[in-house]
Short mmCIF file of C-alpha atoms in Angstrom, two decimals:
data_model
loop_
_atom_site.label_atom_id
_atom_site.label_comp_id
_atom_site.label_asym_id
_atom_site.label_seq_id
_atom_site.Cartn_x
_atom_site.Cartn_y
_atom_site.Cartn_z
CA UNK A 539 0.00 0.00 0.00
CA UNK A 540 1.85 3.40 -0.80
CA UNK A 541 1.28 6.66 -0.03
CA UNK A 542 -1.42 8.46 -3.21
CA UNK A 543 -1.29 11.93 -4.28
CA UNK A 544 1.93 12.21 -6.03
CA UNK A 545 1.73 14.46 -9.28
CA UNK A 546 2.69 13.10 -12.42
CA UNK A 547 1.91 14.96 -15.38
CA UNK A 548 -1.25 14.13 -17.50
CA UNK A 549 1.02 12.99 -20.65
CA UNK A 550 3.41 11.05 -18.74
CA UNK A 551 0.64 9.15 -16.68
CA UNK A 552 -1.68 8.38 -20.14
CA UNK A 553 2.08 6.83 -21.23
CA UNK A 554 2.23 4.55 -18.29
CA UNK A 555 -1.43 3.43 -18.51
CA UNK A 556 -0.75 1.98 -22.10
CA UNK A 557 2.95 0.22 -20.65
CA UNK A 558 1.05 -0.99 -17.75
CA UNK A 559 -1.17 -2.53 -20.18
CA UNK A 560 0.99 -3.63 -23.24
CA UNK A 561 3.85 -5.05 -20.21
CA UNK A 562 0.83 -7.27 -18.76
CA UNK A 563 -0.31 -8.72 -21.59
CA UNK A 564 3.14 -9.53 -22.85
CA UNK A 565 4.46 -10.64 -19.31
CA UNK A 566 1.48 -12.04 -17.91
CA UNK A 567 -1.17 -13.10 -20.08
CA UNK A 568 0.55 -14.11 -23.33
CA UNK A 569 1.71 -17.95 -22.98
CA UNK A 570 -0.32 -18.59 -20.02
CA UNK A 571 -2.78 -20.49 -19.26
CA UNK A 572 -6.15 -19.39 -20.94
CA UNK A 573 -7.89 -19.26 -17.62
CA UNK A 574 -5.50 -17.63 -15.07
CA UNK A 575 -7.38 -15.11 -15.04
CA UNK A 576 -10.80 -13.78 -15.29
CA UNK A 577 -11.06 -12.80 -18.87
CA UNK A 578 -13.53 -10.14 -17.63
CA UNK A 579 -10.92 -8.93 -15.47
CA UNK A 580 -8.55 -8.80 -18.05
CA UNK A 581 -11.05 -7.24 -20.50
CA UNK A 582 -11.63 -4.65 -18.32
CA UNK A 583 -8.27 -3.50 -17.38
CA UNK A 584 -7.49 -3.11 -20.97
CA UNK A 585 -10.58 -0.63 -21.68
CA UNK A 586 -11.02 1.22 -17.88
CA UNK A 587 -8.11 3.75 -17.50
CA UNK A 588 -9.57 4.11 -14.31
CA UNK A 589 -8.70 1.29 -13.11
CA UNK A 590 -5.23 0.94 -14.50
CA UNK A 591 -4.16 4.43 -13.08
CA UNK A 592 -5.75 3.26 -9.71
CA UNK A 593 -2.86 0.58 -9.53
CA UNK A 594 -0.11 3.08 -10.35
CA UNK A 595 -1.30 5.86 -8.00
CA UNK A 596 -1.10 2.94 -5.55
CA UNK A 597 2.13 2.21 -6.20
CA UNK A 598 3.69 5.32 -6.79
CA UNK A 599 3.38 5.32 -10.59
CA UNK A 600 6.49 2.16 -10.94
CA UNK A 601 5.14 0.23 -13.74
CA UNK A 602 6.68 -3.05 -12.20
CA UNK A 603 4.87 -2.74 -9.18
CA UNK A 604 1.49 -2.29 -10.12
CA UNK A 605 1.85 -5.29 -12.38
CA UNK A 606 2.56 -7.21 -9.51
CA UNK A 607 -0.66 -5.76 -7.95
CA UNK A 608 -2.66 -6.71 -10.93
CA UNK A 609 -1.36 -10.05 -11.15
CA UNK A 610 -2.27 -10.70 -7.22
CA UNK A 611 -5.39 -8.85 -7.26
CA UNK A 612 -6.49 -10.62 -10.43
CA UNK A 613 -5.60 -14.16 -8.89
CA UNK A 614 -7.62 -13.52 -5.91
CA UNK A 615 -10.70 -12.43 -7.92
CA UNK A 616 -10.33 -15.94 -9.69
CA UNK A 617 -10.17 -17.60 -6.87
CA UNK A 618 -13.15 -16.18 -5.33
CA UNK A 619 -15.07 -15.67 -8.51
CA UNK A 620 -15.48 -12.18 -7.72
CA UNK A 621 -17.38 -11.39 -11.05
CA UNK A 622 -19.76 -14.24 -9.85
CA UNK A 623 -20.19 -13.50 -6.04
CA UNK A 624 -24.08 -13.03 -5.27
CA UNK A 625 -25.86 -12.53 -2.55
CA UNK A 626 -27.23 -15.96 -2.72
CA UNK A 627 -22.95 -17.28 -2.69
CA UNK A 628 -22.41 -16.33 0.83
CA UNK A 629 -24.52 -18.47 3.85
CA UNK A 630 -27.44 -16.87 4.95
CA UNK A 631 -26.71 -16.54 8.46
CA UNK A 632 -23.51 -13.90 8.02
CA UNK A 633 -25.74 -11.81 6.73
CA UNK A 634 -27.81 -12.26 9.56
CA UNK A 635 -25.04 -11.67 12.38
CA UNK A 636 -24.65 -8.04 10.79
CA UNK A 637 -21.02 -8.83 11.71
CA UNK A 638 -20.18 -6.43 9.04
CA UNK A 639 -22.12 -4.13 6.81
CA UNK A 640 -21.43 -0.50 4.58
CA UNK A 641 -23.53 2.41 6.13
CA UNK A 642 -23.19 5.86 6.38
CA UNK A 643 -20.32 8.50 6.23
CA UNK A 644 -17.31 10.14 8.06
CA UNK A 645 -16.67 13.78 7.54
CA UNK A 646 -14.53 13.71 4.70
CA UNK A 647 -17.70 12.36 2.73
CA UNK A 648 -16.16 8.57 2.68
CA UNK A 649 -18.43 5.40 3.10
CA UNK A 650 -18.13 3.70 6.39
CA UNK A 651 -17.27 -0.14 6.43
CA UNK A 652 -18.12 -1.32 9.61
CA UNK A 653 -16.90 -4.55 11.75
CA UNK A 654 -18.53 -5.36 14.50
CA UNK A 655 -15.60 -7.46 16.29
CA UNK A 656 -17.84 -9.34 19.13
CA UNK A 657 -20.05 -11.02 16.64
CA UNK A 658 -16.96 -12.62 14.84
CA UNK A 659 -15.34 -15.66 16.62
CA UNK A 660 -12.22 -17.26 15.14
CA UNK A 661 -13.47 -20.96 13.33
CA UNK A 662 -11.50 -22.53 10.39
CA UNK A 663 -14.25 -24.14 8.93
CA UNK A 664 -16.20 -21.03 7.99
CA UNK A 665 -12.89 -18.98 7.38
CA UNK A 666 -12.91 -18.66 3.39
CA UNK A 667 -17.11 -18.30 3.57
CA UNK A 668 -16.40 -15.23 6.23
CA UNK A 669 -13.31 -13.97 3.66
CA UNK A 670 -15.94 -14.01 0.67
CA UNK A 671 -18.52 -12.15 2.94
CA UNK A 672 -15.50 -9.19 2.92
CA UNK A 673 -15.27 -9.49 -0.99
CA UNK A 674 -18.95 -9.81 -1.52
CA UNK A 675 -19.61 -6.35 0.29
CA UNK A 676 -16.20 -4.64 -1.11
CA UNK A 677 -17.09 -5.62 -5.12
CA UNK A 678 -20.46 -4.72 -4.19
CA UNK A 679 -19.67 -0.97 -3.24
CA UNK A 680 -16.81 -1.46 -5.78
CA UNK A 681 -19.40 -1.82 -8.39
CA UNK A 682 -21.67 0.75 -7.18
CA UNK A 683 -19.51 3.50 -6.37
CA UNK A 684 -16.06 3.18 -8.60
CA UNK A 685 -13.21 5.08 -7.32
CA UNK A 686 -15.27 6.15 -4.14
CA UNK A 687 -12.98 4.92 -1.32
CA UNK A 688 -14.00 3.39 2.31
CA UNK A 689 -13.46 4.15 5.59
CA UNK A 690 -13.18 0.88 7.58
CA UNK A 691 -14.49 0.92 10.90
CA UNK A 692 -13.28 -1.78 13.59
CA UNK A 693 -16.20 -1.47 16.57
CA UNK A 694 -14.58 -3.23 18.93
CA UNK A 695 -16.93 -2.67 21.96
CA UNK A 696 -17.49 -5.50 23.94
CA UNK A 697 -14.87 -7.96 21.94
CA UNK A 698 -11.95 -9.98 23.81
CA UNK A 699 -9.55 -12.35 23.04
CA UNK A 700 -12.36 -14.77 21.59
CA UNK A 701 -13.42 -12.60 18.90
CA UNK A 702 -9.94 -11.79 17.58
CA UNK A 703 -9.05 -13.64 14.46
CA UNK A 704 -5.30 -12.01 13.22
CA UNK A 705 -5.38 -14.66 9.45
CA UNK A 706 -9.21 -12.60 9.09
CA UNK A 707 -7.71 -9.09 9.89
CA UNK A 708 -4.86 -9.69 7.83
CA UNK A 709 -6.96 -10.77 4.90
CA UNK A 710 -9.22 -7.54 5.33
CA UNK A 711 -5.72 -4.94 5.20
CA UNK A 712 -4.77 -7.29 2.05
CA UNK A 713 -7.70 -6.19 0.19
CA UNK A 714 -6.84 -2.75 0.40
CA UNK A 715 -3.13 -3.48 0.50
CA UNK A 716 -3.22 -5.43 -2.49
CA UNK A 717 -6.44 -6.27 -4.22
CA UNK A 718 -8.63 -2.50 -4.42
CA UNK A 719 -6.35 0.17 -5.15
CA UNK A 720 -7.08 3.59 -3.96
CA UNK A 721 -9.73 2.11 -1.82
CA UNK A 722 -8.85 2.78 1.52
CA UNK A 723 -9.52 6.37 3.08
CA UNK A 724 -8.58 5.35 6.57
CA UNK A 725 -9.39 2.34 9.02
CA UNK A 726 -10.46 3.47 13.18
CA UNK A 727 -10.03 0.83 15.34
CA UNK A 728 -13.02 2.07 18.39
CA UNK A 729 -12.90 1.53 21.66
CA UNK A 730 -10.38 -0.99 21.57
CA UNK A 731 -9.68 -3.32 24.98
CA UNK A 732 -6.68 -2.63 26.46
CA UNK A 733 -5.68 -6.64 26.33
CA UNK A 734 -5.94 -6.16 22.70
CA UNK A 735 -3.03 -3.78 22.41
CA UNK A 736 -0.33 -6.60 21.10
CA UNK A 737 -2.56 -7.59 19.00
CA UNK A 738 -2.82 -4.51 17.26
CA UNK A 739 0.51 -3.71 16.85
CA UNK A 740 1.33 -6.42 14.79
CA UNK A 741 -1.56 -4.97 12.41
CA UNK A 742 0.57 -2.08 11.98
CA UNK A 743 3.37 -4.18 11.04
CA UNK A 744 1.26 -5.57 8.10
CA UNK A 745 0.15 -1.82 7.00
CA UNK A 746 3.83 -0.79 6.33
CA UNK A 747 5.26 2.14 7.32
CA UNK A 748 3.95 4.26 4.18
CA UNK A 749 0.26 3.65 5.49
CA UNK A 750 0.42 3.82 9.03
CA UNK A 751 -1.07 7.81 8.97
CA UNK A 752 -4.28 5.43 7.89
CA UNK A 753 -4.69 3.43 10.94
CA UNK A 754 -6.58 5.77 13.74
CA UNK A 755 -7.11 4.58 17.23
CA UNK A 756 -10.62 6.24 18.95
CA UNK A 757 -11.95 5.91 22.02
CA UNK A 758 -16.69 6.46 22.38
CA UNK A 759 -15.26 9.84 23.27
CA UNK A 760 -13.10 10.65 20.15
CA UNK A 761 -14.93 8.66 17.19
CA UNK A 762 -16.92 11.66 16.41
CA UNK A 763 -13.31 13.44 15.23
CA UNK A 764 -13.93 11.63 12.11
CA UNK A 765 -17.78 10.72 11.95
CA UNK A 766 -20.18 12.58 13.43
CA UNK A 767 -23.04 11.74 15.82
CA UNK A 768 -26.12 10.98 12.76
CA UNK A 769 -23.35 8.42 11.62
CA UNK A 770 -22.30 6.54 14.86
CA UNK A 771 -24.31 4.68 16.95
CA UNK A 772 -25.86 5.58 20.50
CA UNK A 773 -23.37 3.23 22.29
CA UNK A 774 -20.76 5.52 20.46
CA UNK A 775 -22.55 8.72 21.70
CA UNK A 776 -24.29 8.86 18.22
CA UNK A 777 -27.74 9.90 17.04
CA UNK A 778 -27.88 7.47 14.06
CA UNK A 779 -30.83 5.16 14.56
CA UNK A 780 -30.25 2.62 12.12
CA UNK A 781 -29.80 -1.02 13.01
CA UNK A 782 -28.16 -3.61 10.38
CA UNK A 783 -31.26 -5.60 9.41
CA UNK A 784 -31.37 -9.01 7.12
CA UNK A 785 -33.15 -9.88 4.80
CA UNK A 786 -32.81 -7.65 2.63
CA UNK A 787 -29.57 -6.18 1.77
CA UNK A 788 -30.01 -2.72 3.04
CA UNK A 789 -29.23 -0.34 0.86
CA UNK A 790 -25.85 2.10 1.38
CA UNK A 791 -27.75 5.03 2.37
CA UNK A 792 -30.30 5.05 4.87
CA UNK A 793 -32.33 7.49 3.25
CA UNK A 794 -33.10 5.15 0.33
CA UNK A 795 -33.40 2.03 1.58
CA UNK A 796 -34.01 -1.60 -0.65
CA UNK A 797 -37.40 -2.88 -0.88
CA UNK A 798 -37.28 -5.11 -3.57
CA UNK A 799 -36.35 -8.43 -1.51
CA UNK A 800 -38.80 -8.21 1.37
CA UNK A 801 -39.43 -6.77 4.98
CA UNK A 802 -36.20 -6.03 7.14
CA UNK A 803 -35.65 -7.48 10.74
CA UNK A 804 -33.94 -5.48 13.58
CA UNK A 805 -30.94 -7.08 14.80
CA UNK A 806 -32.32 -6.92 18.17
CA UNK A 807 -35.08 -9.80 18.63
CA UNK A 808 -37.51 -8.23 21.01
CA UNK A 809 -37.33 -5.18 18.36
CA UNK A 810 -38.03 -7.03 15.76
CA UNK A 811 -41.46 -8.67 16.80
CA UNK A 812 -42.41 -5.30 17.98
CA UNK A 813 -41.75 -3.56 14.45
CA UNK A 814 -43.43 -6.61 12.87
CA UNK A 815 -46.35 -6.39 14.72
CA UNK A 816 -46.38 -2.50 14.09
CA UNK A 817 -45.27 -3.38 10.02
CA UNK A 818 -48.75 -5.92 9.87
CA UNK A 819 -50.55 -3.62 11.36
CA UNK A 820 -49.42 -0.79 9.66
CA UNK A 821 -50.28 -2.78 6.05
CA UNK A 822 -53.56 -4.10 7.48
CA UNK A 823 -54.34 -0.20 7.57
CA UNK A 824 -53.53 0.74 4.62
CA UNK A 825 -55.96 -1.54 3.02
CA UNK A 826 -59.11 -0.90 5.65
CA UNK A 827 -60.70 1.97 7.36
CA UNK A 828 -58.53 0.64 10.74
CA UNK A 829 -56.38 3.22 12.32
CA UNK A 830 -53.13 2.96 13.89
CA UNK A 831 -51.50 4.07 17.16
CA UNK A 832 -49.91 7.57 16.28
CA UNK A 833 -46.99 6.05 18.38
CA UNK A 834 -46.90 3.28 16.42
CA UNK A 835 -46.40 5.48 13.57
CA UNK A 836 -43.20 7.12 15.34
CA UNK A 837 -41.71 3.76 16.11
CA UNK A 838 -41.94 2.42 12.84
CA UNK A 839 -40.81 6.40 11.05
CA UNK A 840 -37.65 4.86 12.40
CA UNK A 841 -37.16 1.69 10.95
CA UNK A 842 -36.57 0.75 7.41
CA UNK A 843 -39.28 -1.49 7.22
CA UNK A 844 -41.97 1.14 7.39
CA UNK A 845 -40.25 3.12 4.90
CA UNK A 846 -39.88 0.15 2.52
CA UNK A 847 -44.16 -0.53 2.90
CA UNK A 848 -44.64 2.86 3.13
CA UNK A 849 -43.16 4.02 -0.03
CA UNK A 850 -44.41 0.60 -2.17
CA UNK A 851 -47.61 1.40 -0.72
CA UNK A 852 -48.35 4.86 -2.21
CA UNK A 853 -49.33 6.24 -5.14
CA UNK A 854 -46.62 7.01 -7.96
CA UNK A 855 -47.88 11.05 -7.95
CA UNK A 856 -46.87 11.16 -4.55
CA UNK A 857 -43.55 9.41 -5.05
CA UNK A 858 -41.60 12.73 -4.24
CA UNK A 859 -43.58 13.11 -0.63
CA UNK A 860 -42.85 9.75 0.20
CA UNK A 861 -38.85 10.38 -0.36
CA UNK A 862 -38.99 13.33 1.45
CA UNK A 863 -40.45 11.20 4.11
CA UNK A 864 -37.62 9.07 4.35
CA UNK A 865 -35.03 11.90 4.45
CA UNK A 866 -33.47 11.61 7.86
CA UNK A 867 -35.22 15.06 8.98
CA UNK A 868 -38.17 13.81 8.69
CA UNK A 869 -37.51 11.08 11.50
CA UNK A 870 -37.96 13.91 13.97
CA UNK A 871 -41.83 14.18 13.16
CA UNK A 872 -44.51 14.31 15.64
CA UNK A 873 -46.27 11.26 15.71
CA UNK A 874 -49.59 12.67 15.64
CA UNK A 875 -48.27 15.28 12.23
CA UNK A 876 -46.90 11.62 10.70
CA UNK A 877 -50.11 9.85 11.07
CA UNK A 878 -52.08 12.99 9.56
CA UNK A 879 -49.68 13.02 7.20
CA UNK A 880 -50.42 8.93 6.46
CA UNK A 881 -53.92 9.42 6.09
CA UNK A 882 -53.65 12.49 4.08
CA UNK A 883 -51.40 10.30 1.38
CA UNK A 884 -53.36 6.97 1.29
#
């Protein structure tokens, strides 16, 4: 991983994209074997100059080592059929866990990666399904977002010695360290346990020395430094009230959440069969002259679910009302103004 932002002029950097490419195809993919690689990989790298100059800002603009990042980067995505990775490749229940998830931003404007540490316990068997669970979410964002780095966020409140798994932490720096250039914006390790300390500084020993300005340490008390409070959550002294929920895949952005696969459980249980209860009801209203609790309405203005019904519930004119409902100011609405405002748009 090295140190981006150095200038090279415009001319001199189109003139490297076109050696990168001409040196890999003579050096690496000419008298190989036809399926090293993924020839969409391959394909791509010789149309995106995107991507190619991603891999030379990464390493500094030396020709020579960005091929070796292509040719390790490219390897991995063969071996985890990154082009093929779906939803439906990865076992159900690590989406479930919410062990780790993209939501929100920091104040730079970069997506937040989170890992929640105590939900991840160390087990070989599961290892490479856990590692494609990283690589799922990364090409995911990847694909949505190109050239938008991450900022990865460790939570590591209530983890020990249990839920520390140095082979998975090392595989999660190699993705940015070798496999996404120009990915990484930073990584916070929060609220780390002091018995964890060792641990951690042998992670700085795999950053390198060039990228150790990227690796922040925050207490509850300093996270909001680089993310403020509608971003963090309220054991973090945050204001943010969303919950990782599966199924579905929640969408990046709170605001705009996915409907498309089905209702959204809370990732606390008791929550959960309240807001389901609320959801029913809230649907069996919609299509009957039955009111609902205005607190009801409140409870469920801040969960996903309800936004999800609510907006596939309502008439296309009103499509603009409804996201402007879902707009994180509108959250803060009285729950007897939300259920006038309900009735008024059914």
């Amino acid at each position: 991983m090295a140190e981006v932002g150095k200038f090279e002029p415009e001319q001199d950097i189109k003139k490297k994209i076109e050696e990168t490419r001409q040196k890999f195809n003579n050096e690496y993919v000419q008298g190989q074997e036809s399926d090293k690689y993924d020839s969409r990989d391959v394909d791509r790298l010789q149309k995106d100059d995107a991507l190619v100059e991603a891999y030379l800002t990464w390493r500094l603009y030396s020709v020579d080592d960005a091929l070796k990042m292509i040719d390790d980067s490219f390897l991995w995505r063969k071996e985890y059929s990154l082009n093929d990775l779906t939803e439906s490749s990865i076992p159900k229940w690590m989406f479930e866990t919410g062990a780790v998830f993209l939501h929100g931003y920091d104040k730079e404007g970069n997506k937040l990666f989170w890992f929640k540490v105590k939900l991840h316990t160390k087990d070989a068997k599961t290892s490479m399904d856990k590692k494609k669970y990283v690589a799922f979410w990364l090409e995911r964002y990847a694909k949505r977002e190109p050239g938008m780095p991450l900022t990865v966020v460790f939570d590591m409140a209530d983890s020990g010695i249990s839920n520390i798994d140095m082979d998975f932490v090392k595989y999660v720096i190699n993705c940015f360290k070798v496999y996404y250039p120009k990915f990484l914006s930073k990584m916070i390790i929060v609220d780390m346990p002091w018995i964890l300390n060792a641990a951690w500084k042998i992670v700085r020993t795999w950053l390198g020395p060039e990228a150790i300005s990227k690796l922040k340490f925050a207490s509850k008390n300093e996270i909001q430094t680089f993310i403020g409070p509608e971003y963090l959550p309220p054991h973090m002294g945050g204001t943010d009230p969303f919950r990782y929920s599966y199924p579905p895949l929640p969408d990046d952005d709170f605001q705009t959440p996915v409907c498309e696969n089905g209702p959204i459980v809370s990732e606390d249980d008791n929550e959960s069969k309240d807001f389901e209860s609320d959801s029913k009801e809230l649907e069996s209203s919609f299509s009957s002259e039955v009111a609902i609790e205005p607190k009801k309405v409140q409870n469920l203005l801040f969960n996903k679910r309800f936004v999800c019904l609510f907006t596939e519930l309502l008439p296309l004119n009103v499509g603009t009302v409804s996201k402007t409902v879902t707009h994180r100011s509108a959250l803060n609405i009285h729950a007897g103004a939300a259920y006038e405002l309900i009735l008024r748009l059914e």
